[in-house]
Short mmCIF file of C-alpha atoms and ligand atoms in Angstrom, two decimals:
data_model
loop_
_atom_site.label_atom_id
_atom_site.label_comp_id
_atom_site.label_asym_id
_atom_site.label_seq_id
_atom_site.Cartn_x
_atom_site.Cartn_y
_atom_site.Cartn_z
CA UNK M 1 39.88 -29.75 -11.86
CA UNK M 2 36.55 -27.92 -12.09
CA UNK M 3 36.09 -28.84 -15.73
CA UNK M 4 36.93 -32.50 -15.03
CA UNK M 5 34.39 -32.53 -12.19
CA UNK M 6 31.82 -30.94 -14.51
CA UNK M 7 32.32 -33.78 -16.98
CA UNK M 8 32.18 -36.67 -14.53
CA UNK M 9 29.31 -35.51 -12.28
CA UNK M 10 26.05 -36.90 -13.71
CA UNK M 11 23.34 -34.48 -14.85
CA UNK M 12 20.88 -35.78 -12.25
CA UNK M 13 23.33 -34.95 -9.44
CA UNK M 14 23.78 -31.42 -10.85
CA UNK M 15 20.01 -30.97 -10.98
CA UNK M 16 19.69 -32.21 -7.40
CA UNK M 17 22.41 -29.79 -6.23
CA UNK M 18 20.79 -26.84 -8.03
CA UNK M 19 17.35 -27.59 -6.57
CA UNK M 20 18.85 -27.79 -3.04
CA UNK M 21 20.57 -24.44 -3.64
CA UNK M 22 17.25 -22.89 -4.72
CA UNK M 23 15.49 -24.34 -1.70
CA UNK M 24 18.14 -22.87 0.59
CA UNK M 25 17.84 -19.41 -0.94
CA UNK M 26 14.02 -19.53 -0.59
CA UNK M 27 14.40 -20.38 3.11
CA UNK M 28 17.00 -17.61 3.56
CA UNK M 29 14.70 -15.02 1.94
CA UNK M 30 11.69 -16.13 4.01
CA UNK M 31 13.69 -16.00 7.25
CA UNK M 32 14.82 -12.50 6.33
CA UNK M 33 11.22 -11.40 5.68
CA UNK M 34 10.01 -13.09 8.86
CA UNK M 35 12.57 -11.20 10.94
CA UNK M 36 11.66 -7.92 9.32
CA UNK M 37 7.94 -8.49 9.87
CA UNK M 38 8.61 -9.40 13.54
CA UNK M 39 10.69 -6.29 14.02
CA UNK M 40 8.67 -3.73 12.08
CA UNK M 41 5.01 -4.78 12.22
CA UNK M 42 2.57 -3.75 14.94
CA UNK M 43 2.03 -7.39 15.95
CA UNK M 44 3.38 -7.18 19.49
CA UNK M 45 3.16 -3.66 20.86
CA UNK M 46 2.09 -0.24 19.60
CA UNK M 47 5.65 1.03 19.84
CA UNK M 48 5.41 4.33 18.00
CA UNK M 49 3.08 6.93 16.48
CA UNK M 50 2.58 5.08 13.20
CA UNK M 51 1.63 1.84 14.93
CA UNK M 52 -0.81 3.65 17.20
CA UNK M 53 -2.31 5.40 14.18
CA UNK M 54 -2.71 2.07 12.39
CA UNK M 55 -4.57 0.62 15.37
CA UNK M 56 -6.75 3.71 15.82
CA UNK M 57 -7.64 3.84 12.12
CA UNK M 58 -8.44 0.12 12.08
CA UNK M 59 -10.71 0.47 15.12
CA UNK M 60 -12.52 3.73 14.30
CA UNK M 61 -13.10 2.34 10.83
CA UNK M 62 -14.78 -0.72 12.37
CA UNK M 63 -17.17 1.75 14.05
CA UNK M 64 -17.72 3.63 10.75
CA UNK M 65 -18.51 0.34 9.04
CA UNK M 66 -20.91 -0.66 11.81
CA UNK M 67 -22.71 2.67 11.49
CA UNK M 68 -22.85 2.36 7.68
CA UNK M 69 -24.87 -0.88 7.82
CA UNK M 70 -28.51 -0.81 6.75
CA UNK M 71 -29.59 -1.41 10.32
CA UNK M 72 -26.76 -0.76 12.77
CA UNK M 73 -27.10 -2.70 16.01
CA UNK M 74 -27.62 -0.24 18.88
CA UNK M 75 -24.75 -0.41 21.38
CA UNK M 76 -22.54 -2.50 19.07
CA UNK M 77 -18.84 -3.07 19.74
CA UNK M 78 -18.75 -1.67 23.29
CA UNK M 79 -15.65 -3.56 24.43
CA UNK M 80 -13.61 -2.74 21.32
CA UNK M 81 -14.67 0.89 21.38
CA UNK M 82 -13.68 1.16 25.03
CA UNK M 83 -10.21 -0.21 24.17
CA UNK M 84 -10.00 2.24 21.26
CA UNK M 85 -10.81 5.14 23.59
CA UNK M 86 -7.91 4.09 25.87
CA UNK M 87 -5.46 4.11 22.98
CA UNK M 88 -6.74 7.45 21.67
CA UNK M 89 -6.30 8.88 25.18
CA UNK M 90 -2.69 7.68 25.22
CA UNK M 91 -2.15 8.97 21.68
CA UNK M 92 -3.43 12.42 22.66
CA UNK M 93 -1.07 12.43 25.65
CA UNK M 94 1.91 11.52 23.48
CA UNK M 95 1.26 13.33 20.23
CA UNK M 96 -1.66 15.72 20.67
CA UNK M 97 -4.55 16.29 18.27
CA UNK M 98 -4.25 15.67 14.54
CA UNK M 99 -6.37 14.50 11.63
CA UNK M 100 -6.52 10.94 12.99
CA UNK M 101 -7.93 12.03 16.35
CA UNK M 102 -10.31 14.40 14.59
CA UNK M 103 -11.68 11.60 12.35
CA UNK M 104 -12.00 9.37 15.41
CA UNK M 105 -13.88 12.11 17.26
CA UNK M 106 -16.37 12.55 14.42
CA UNK M 107 -16.92 8.80 14.34
CA UNK M 108 -17.38 8.42 18.09
CA UNK M 109 -19.74 11.41 18.20
CA UNK M 110 -21.91 9.75 15.52
CA UNK M 111 -21.76 6.50 17.51
CA UNK M 112 -23.07 8.33 20.60
CA UNK M 113 -25.72 10.24 18.62
CA UNK M 114 -26.93 7.04 16.97
CA UNK M 115 -27.40 5.51 20.40
CA UNK M 116 -29.39 8.41 21.85
CA UNK M 117 -32.89 6.97 21.10
CA UNK M 118 -31.88 3.44 22.22
CA UNK M 119 -29.62 4.02 25.27
CA UNK M 120 -27.82 0.71 24.63
CA UNK M 121 -24.26 1.91 25.18
CA UNK M 122 -23.17 0.93 28.69
CA UNK M 123 -23.05 3.86 31.08
CA UNK M 124 -19.28 3.51 31.72
CA UNK M 125 -18.58 3.74 27.98
CA UNK M 126 -20.70 6.78 27.21
CA UNK M 127 -19.00 8.58 30.14
CA UNK M 128 -15.60 7.51 28.88
CA UNK M 129 -16.36 8.66 25.33
CA UNK M 130 -17.79 12.01 26.44
CA UNK M 131 -14.66 12.58 28.55
CA UNK M 132 -12.44 11.72 25.59
CA UNK M 133 -14.41 13.90 23.18
CA UNK M 134 -13.97 16.86 25.52
CA UNK M 135 -10.24 16.58 24.79
CA UNK M 136 -10.80 16.56 21.02
CA UNK M 137 -11.59 19.59 18.93
CA UNK M 138 -15.07 18.96 17.53
CA UNK M 139 -15.39 22.36 15.86
CA UNK M 140 -14.23 21.28 12.36
CA UNK M 141 -16.85 22.15 9.74
CA UNK M 142 -16.17 19.35 7.29
CA UNK M 143 -17.14 15.97 8.65
CA UNK M 144 -14.22 13.57 8.14
CA UNK M 145 -15.38 10.53 10.12
CA UNK M 146 -18.55 8.47 10.52
CA UNK M 147 -20.97 8.05 7.63
CA UNK M 148 -22.56 10.09 4.86
CA UNK M 149 -25.39 9.63 2.36
CA UNK M 150 -24.47 9.52 -1.33
CA UNK M 151 -27.10 10.07 -4.04
CA UNK M 152 -26.78 7.51 -6.84
CA UNK M 153 -26.44 10.34 -9.37
CA UNK M 154 -23.15 11.38 -7.74
CA UNK M 155 -21.76 8.13 -9.12
CA UNK M 156 -23.63 7.83 -12.41
CA UNK M 157 -22.65 11.37 -13.40
CA UNK M 158 -18.98 10.33 -13.40
CA UNK M 159 -19.48 7.25 -15.59
CA UNK M 160 -19.98 8.93 -18.91
CA UNK M 161 -16.61 7.98 -20.42
CA UNK M 162 -15.07 5.08 -22.29
CA UNK M 163 -13.52 3.28 -19.33
CA UNK M 164 -12.75 0.12 -21.31
CA UNK M 165 -10.97 2.26 -23.92
CA UNK M 166 -9.05 4.02 -21.16
CA UNK M 167 -7.93 0.70 -19.64
CA UNK M 168 -6.98 -0.78 -22.99
CA UNK M 169 -5.03 2.23 -24.20
CA UNK M 170 -2.51 1.77 -21.38
CA UNK M 171 0.64 -0.10 -22.28
CA UNK M 172 3.92 -0.57 -20.51
CA UNK M 173 6.10 2.08 -22.14
CA UNK M 174 9.82 1.43 -22.46
CA UNK M 175 10.50 3.97 -25.22
CA UNK M 176 10.21 7.46 -23.77
CA UNK M 177 10.81 10.91 -25.17
CA UNK M 178 13.84 12.69 -23.69
CA UNK M 179 11.70 15.52 -22.30
CA UNK M 180 11.77 15.49 -18.47
CA UNK M 181 8.53 14.78 -16.65
CA UNK M 182 7.19 17.61 -14.49
CA UNK M 183 7.09 16.35 -10.91
CA UNK M 184 3.76 18.12 -10.35
CA UNK M 185 2.08 15.69 -12.77
CA UNK M 186 3.38 12.77 -10.72
CA UNK M 187 2.17 14.38 -7.51
CA UNK M 188 -1.26 14.92 -9.10
CA UNK M 189 -1.43 11.23 -9.96
CA UNK M 190 -0.41 10.13 -6.47
CA UNK M 191 -2.92 12.56 -4.99
CA UNK M 192 -5.71 10.86 -6.93
CA UNK M 193 -4.38 7.39 -6.08
CA UNK M 194 -4.88 8.18 -2.37
CA UNK M 195 -8.48 7.13 -2.96
CA UNK M 196 -7.43 3.52 -3.53
CA UNK M 197 -9.20 1.18 -1.10
CA UNK M 198 -7.02 -0.39 1.59
CA UNK M 199 -7.58 -2.85 4.41
CA UNK M 200 -9.53 -1.00 7.16
CA UNK M 201 -8.59 2.21 5.35
CA UNK M 202 -5.08 1.99 6.77
CA UNK M 203 -3.36 3.44 3.69
CA UNK M 204 -0.11 1.76 4.65
CA UNK M 205 1.99 3.13 1.85
CA UNK M 206 4.77 5.58 1.22
CA UNK M 207 5.98 6.75 -2.14
CA UNK M 208 9.41 8.12 -2.97
CA UNK M 209 9.59 10.18 -6.16
CA UNK M 210 13.02 10.40 -7.73
CA UNK M 211 13.07 13.36 -10.06
CA UNK M 212 14.59 13.52 -13.50
CA UNK M 213 17.57 15.52 -12.21
CA UNK M 214 18.57 12.99 -9.54
CA UNK M 215 20.63 10.96 -11.96
CA UNK M 216 22.87 9.48 -9.29
CA UNK M 217 20.14 7.82 -7.19
CA UNK M 218 18.16 6.73 -10.25
CA UNK M 219 21.23 5.02 -11.64
CA UNK M 220 22.10 3.28 -8.38
CA UNK M 221 18.54 1.93 -7.99
CA UNK M 222 18.23 0.81 -11.58
CA UNK M 223 21.61 -0.94 -11.36
CA UNK M 224 20.20 -3.44 -8.85
CA UNK M 225 16.86 -3.83 -10.65
CA UNK M 226 16.75 -6.69 -13.10
CA UNK M 227 14.22 -5.52 -15.68
CA UNK M 228 15.31 -2.19 -17.16
CA UNK M 229 18.12 -3.19 -19.49
CA UNK M 230 18.02 -1.25 -22.75
CA UNK M 231 15.71 1.52 -21.54
CA UNK M 232 16.74 2.39 -17.96
CA UNK M 233 18.91 5.30 -19.08
CA UNK M 234 15.91 6.94 -20.82
CA UNK M 235 13.60 6.84 -17.79
CA UNK M 236 12.78 10.38 -16.72
CA UNK M 237 11.45 9.89 -13.18
CA UNK M 238 11.41 6.88 -10.98
CA UNK M 239 8.69 6.24 -8.44
CA UNK M 240 9.44 3.85 -5.61
CA UNK M 241 6.24 2.50 -4.10
CA UNK M 242 6.63 0.99 -0.67
CA UNK M 243 4.29 -0.46 1.91
CA UNK M 244 4.59 0.13 5.64
CA UNK M 245 4.73 -2.96 7.85
CA UNK M 246 4.10 -0.84 10.94
CA UNK M 247 0.43 -0.67 9.90
CA UNK M 248 -0.07 -4.42 10.01
CA UNK M 249 -0.72 -7.01 12.69
CA UNK M 250 0.33 -10.64 13.13
CA UNK M 251 -2.39 -12.21 10.98
CA UNK M 252 -1.75 -9.84 8.07
CA UNK M 253 1.66 -10.90 6.84
CA UNK M 254 0.79 -10.59 3.14
CA UNK M 255 -1.48 -7.57 3.33
CA UNK M 256 1.24 -5.02 2.70
CA UNK M 257 1.74 -6.43 -0.80
CA UNK M 258 -1.96 -6.60 -1.61
CA UNK M 259 -2.68 -3.02 -0.55
CA UNK M 260 0.61 -1.82 -2.04
CA UNK M 261 -0.14 -3.52 -5.35
CA UNK M 262 -3.58 -1.97 -5.56
CA UNK M 263 -2.16 1.45 -4.74
CA UNK M 264 0.50 1.00 -7.42
CA UNK M 265 -2.15 0.15 -10.02
CA UNK M 266 -4.06 3.32 -9.16
CA UNK M 267 -0.91 5.40 -9.62
CA UNK M 268 -0.25 3.69 -12.96
CA UNK M 269 -3.74 4.54 -14.23
CA UNK M 270 -3.61 8.08 -12.87
CA UNK M 271 -0.26 8.66 -14.61
CA UNK M 272 -1.79 7.24 -17.78
CA UNK M 273 -4.63 9.76 -17.38
CA UNK M 274 -1.99 12.51 -17.13
CA UNK M 275 -0.77 11.42 -20.57
CA UNK M 276 2.50 9.99 -19.28
CA UNK M 277 4.19 6.72 -20.22
CA UNK M 278 4.70 4.23 -17.38
CA UNK M 279 6.34 0.86 -16.90
CA UNK M 280 6.15 -1.12 -13.65
CA UNK M 281 9.52 -2.48 -12.60
CA UNK M 282 9.70 -5.41 -10.20
CA UNK M 283 11.41 -5.26 -6.84
CA UNK M 284 11.62 -9.04 -6.50
CA UNK M 285 14.90 -9.05 -4.67
CA UNK M 286 16.77 -11.87 -3.03
CA UNK M 287 18.38 -10.75 0.24
CA UNK M 288 21.68 -9.65 -1.34
CA UNK M 289 20.02 -7.38 -3.93
CA UNK M 290 17.58 -6.15 -1.32
CA UNK M 291 20.42 -5.01 0.91
CA UNK M 292 21.94 -3.08 -2.01
CA UNK M 293 18.57 -1.50 -2.81
CA UNK M 294 18.03 -0.59 0.86
CA UNK M 295 21.46 1.02 1.18
CA UNK M 296 20.69 3.30 -1.79
CA UNK M 297 17.08 4.07 -0.90
CA UNK M 298 17.44 4.92 2.79
CA UNK M 299 13.67 4.48 3.21
CA UNK M 300 11.82 4.31 6.54
CA UNK M 301 12.84 1.11 8.34
CA UNK M 302 9.28 -0.32 8.28
CA UNK M 303 8.96 0.04 4.50
CA UNK M 304 9.04 -2.87 2.08
CA UNK M 305 9.35 -2.24 -1.64
CA UNK M 306 6.25 -2.98 -3.73
CA UNK M 307 7.52 -1.91 -7.15
CA UNK M 308 9.15 0.91 -9.09
CA UNK M 309 7.31 2.88 -11.73
CA UNK M 310 9.44 4.13 -14.57
CA UNK M 311 7.87 7.33 -15.91
CA UNK M 312 8.55 9.34 -19.05
CA UNK M 313 6.86 11.57 -21.58
CA UNK M 314 5.34 9.93 -24.64
CA UNK M 315 6.91 10.23 -28.06
CA UNK M 316 4.62 10.94 -31.02
CA UNK M 317 5.04 7.30 -32.03
CA UNK M 318 6.58 4.55 -29.97
CA UNK M 319 6.81 0.79 -29.97
CA UNK M 320 5.32 -1.38 -27.23
CA UNK M 321 5.20 -5.12 -26.62
CA UNK M 322 1.81 -6.48 -27.65
CA UNK M 323 1.46 -8.42 -24.40
CA UNK M 324 -1.61 -10.31 -25.57
CA UNK M 325 -4.08 -11.27 -22.84
CA UNK M 326 -5.44 -14.69 -22.04
CA UNK M 327 -9.06 -15.20 -23.16
CA UNK M 328 -11.72 -14.35 -20.57
CA UNK M 329 -12.85 -17.98 -20.44
CA UNK M 330 -9.36 -19.07 -19.31
CA UNK M 331 -9.36 -16.86 -16.25
CA UNK M 332 -12.99 -16.86 -15.16
CA UNK M 333 -15.18 -19.62 -13.84
CA UNK M 334 -18.76 -18.56 -13.30
CA UNK M 335 -20.49 -20.78 -10.75
C1 FMN S 1 4.73 -5.85 -10.61
C2 FMN S 1 5.20 -5.75 -12.04
C3 FMN S 1 6.55 -5.80 -12.30
C4 FMN S 1 7.01 -5.64 -13.59
N1 FMN S 1 8.36 -5.63 -13.81
C5 FMN S 1 8.83 -5.32 -15.03
C6 FMN S 1 10.21 -5.16 -15.23
O1 FMN S 1 11.02 -5.31 -14.32
N2 FMN S 1 10.64 -4.81 -16.47
C7 FMN S 1 9.77 -4.60 -17.52
O2 FMN S 1 10.22 -4.27 -18.60
N3 FMN S 1 8.43 -4.76 -17.35
C8 FMN S 1 7.93 -5.10 -16.14
N4 FMN S 1 6.58 -5.22 -15.94
C9 FMN S 1 5.65 -4.95 -17.05
C10 FMN S 1 4.97 -6.21 -17.57
O3 FMN S 1 5.85 -6.90 -18.38
C11 FMN S 1 3.71 -5.77 -18.34
O4 FMN S 1 2.83 -5.12 -17.45
C12 FMN S 1 2.95 -6.96 -18.94
O5 FMN S 1 3.70 -7.58 -19.92
C13 FMN S 1 1.64 -6.51 -19.58
O6 FMN S 1 1.87 -5.54 -20.59
P1 FMN S 1 1.22 -4.09 -20.57
O7 FMN S 1 1.62 -3.45 -19.26
O8 FMN S 1 1.81 -3.38 -21.74
O9 FMN S 1 -0.24 -4.24 -20.66
C14 FMN S 1 6.10 -5.43 -14.66
C15 FMN S 1 4.73 -5.42 -14.38
C16 FMN S 1 4.29 -5.57 -13.09
C17 FMN S 1 2.82 -5.50 -12.79
#
């Protein structure tokens, strides 16, 4: 019956049916993502510690940025800073002092100090901030919030290397040696990648490192990933890069992927600098695959996958795809 139908249904009808099917699956995937964003992002209420941290970081960073301008405006941002102080107060009540409150304290202290010659901060706010700062430990020696001056030489002294050569010597490696990768090298690379820029410095990422010896989890994850055929079994360690929706607000629905992608690139380059072979592996899942991935990963509920990194040691000689690049003129328009 099926084969008869196949023969008599015209090609155009088949094409129409297939395109409707695709449309339906796109809608299903978007609805799934929409529900997850609604549930897990900080759009509606600061429901937990991570959401409060995201808000506090976003807001103290706005103050840092204001102070870092060539000519900061005395008394700037009073209303926002007052709201920030209220949230920090609540955060201290719920969770106590930590690095986030310490950074905020440094920033607010600099905000108050900056204002001293101008006296533009409204009276109610300076009282509120002084009261809040009394609750924070301001004794830390190393300043972690506010602004600092950087001499140009601090940058130029680091530039004496062949950065173009470094970029161009990286290739996606799918032909690894069998020698296991030391996890410490991966941790070193992630440690360096922490310096990746992120929106309002929110650093909304979490990385899961699956070691060489965890064959079971590696296999389960690679089984639902559609780009490792022929080399998956030779991957030493698998890095799962995720982004945390709890750090984002309603107008930032795509930001998790932008920040996550940048963070991933930093890890790739840092692993390359460690002399390891790396291949990005996509996590472009439709809902069904995503559910299978999620069941194996057991990641935090607010995490969304950005990509895997397959990591292995380099052989003395190995083959890579040439992956030729488009000419510069095709991708740049100078105006
Ligand atoms: C987000 C992302 C996902 C990728 N997914 C896969 C994948 O699933 N399997 C694979 O073999 N390569 C994958 N790649 C590697 C690309 O094919 C590769 O980066 C591209 O061809 C450029 O080659 P190069 O990395 O050697 O410069 C991925 C790359 C990126 C950035």
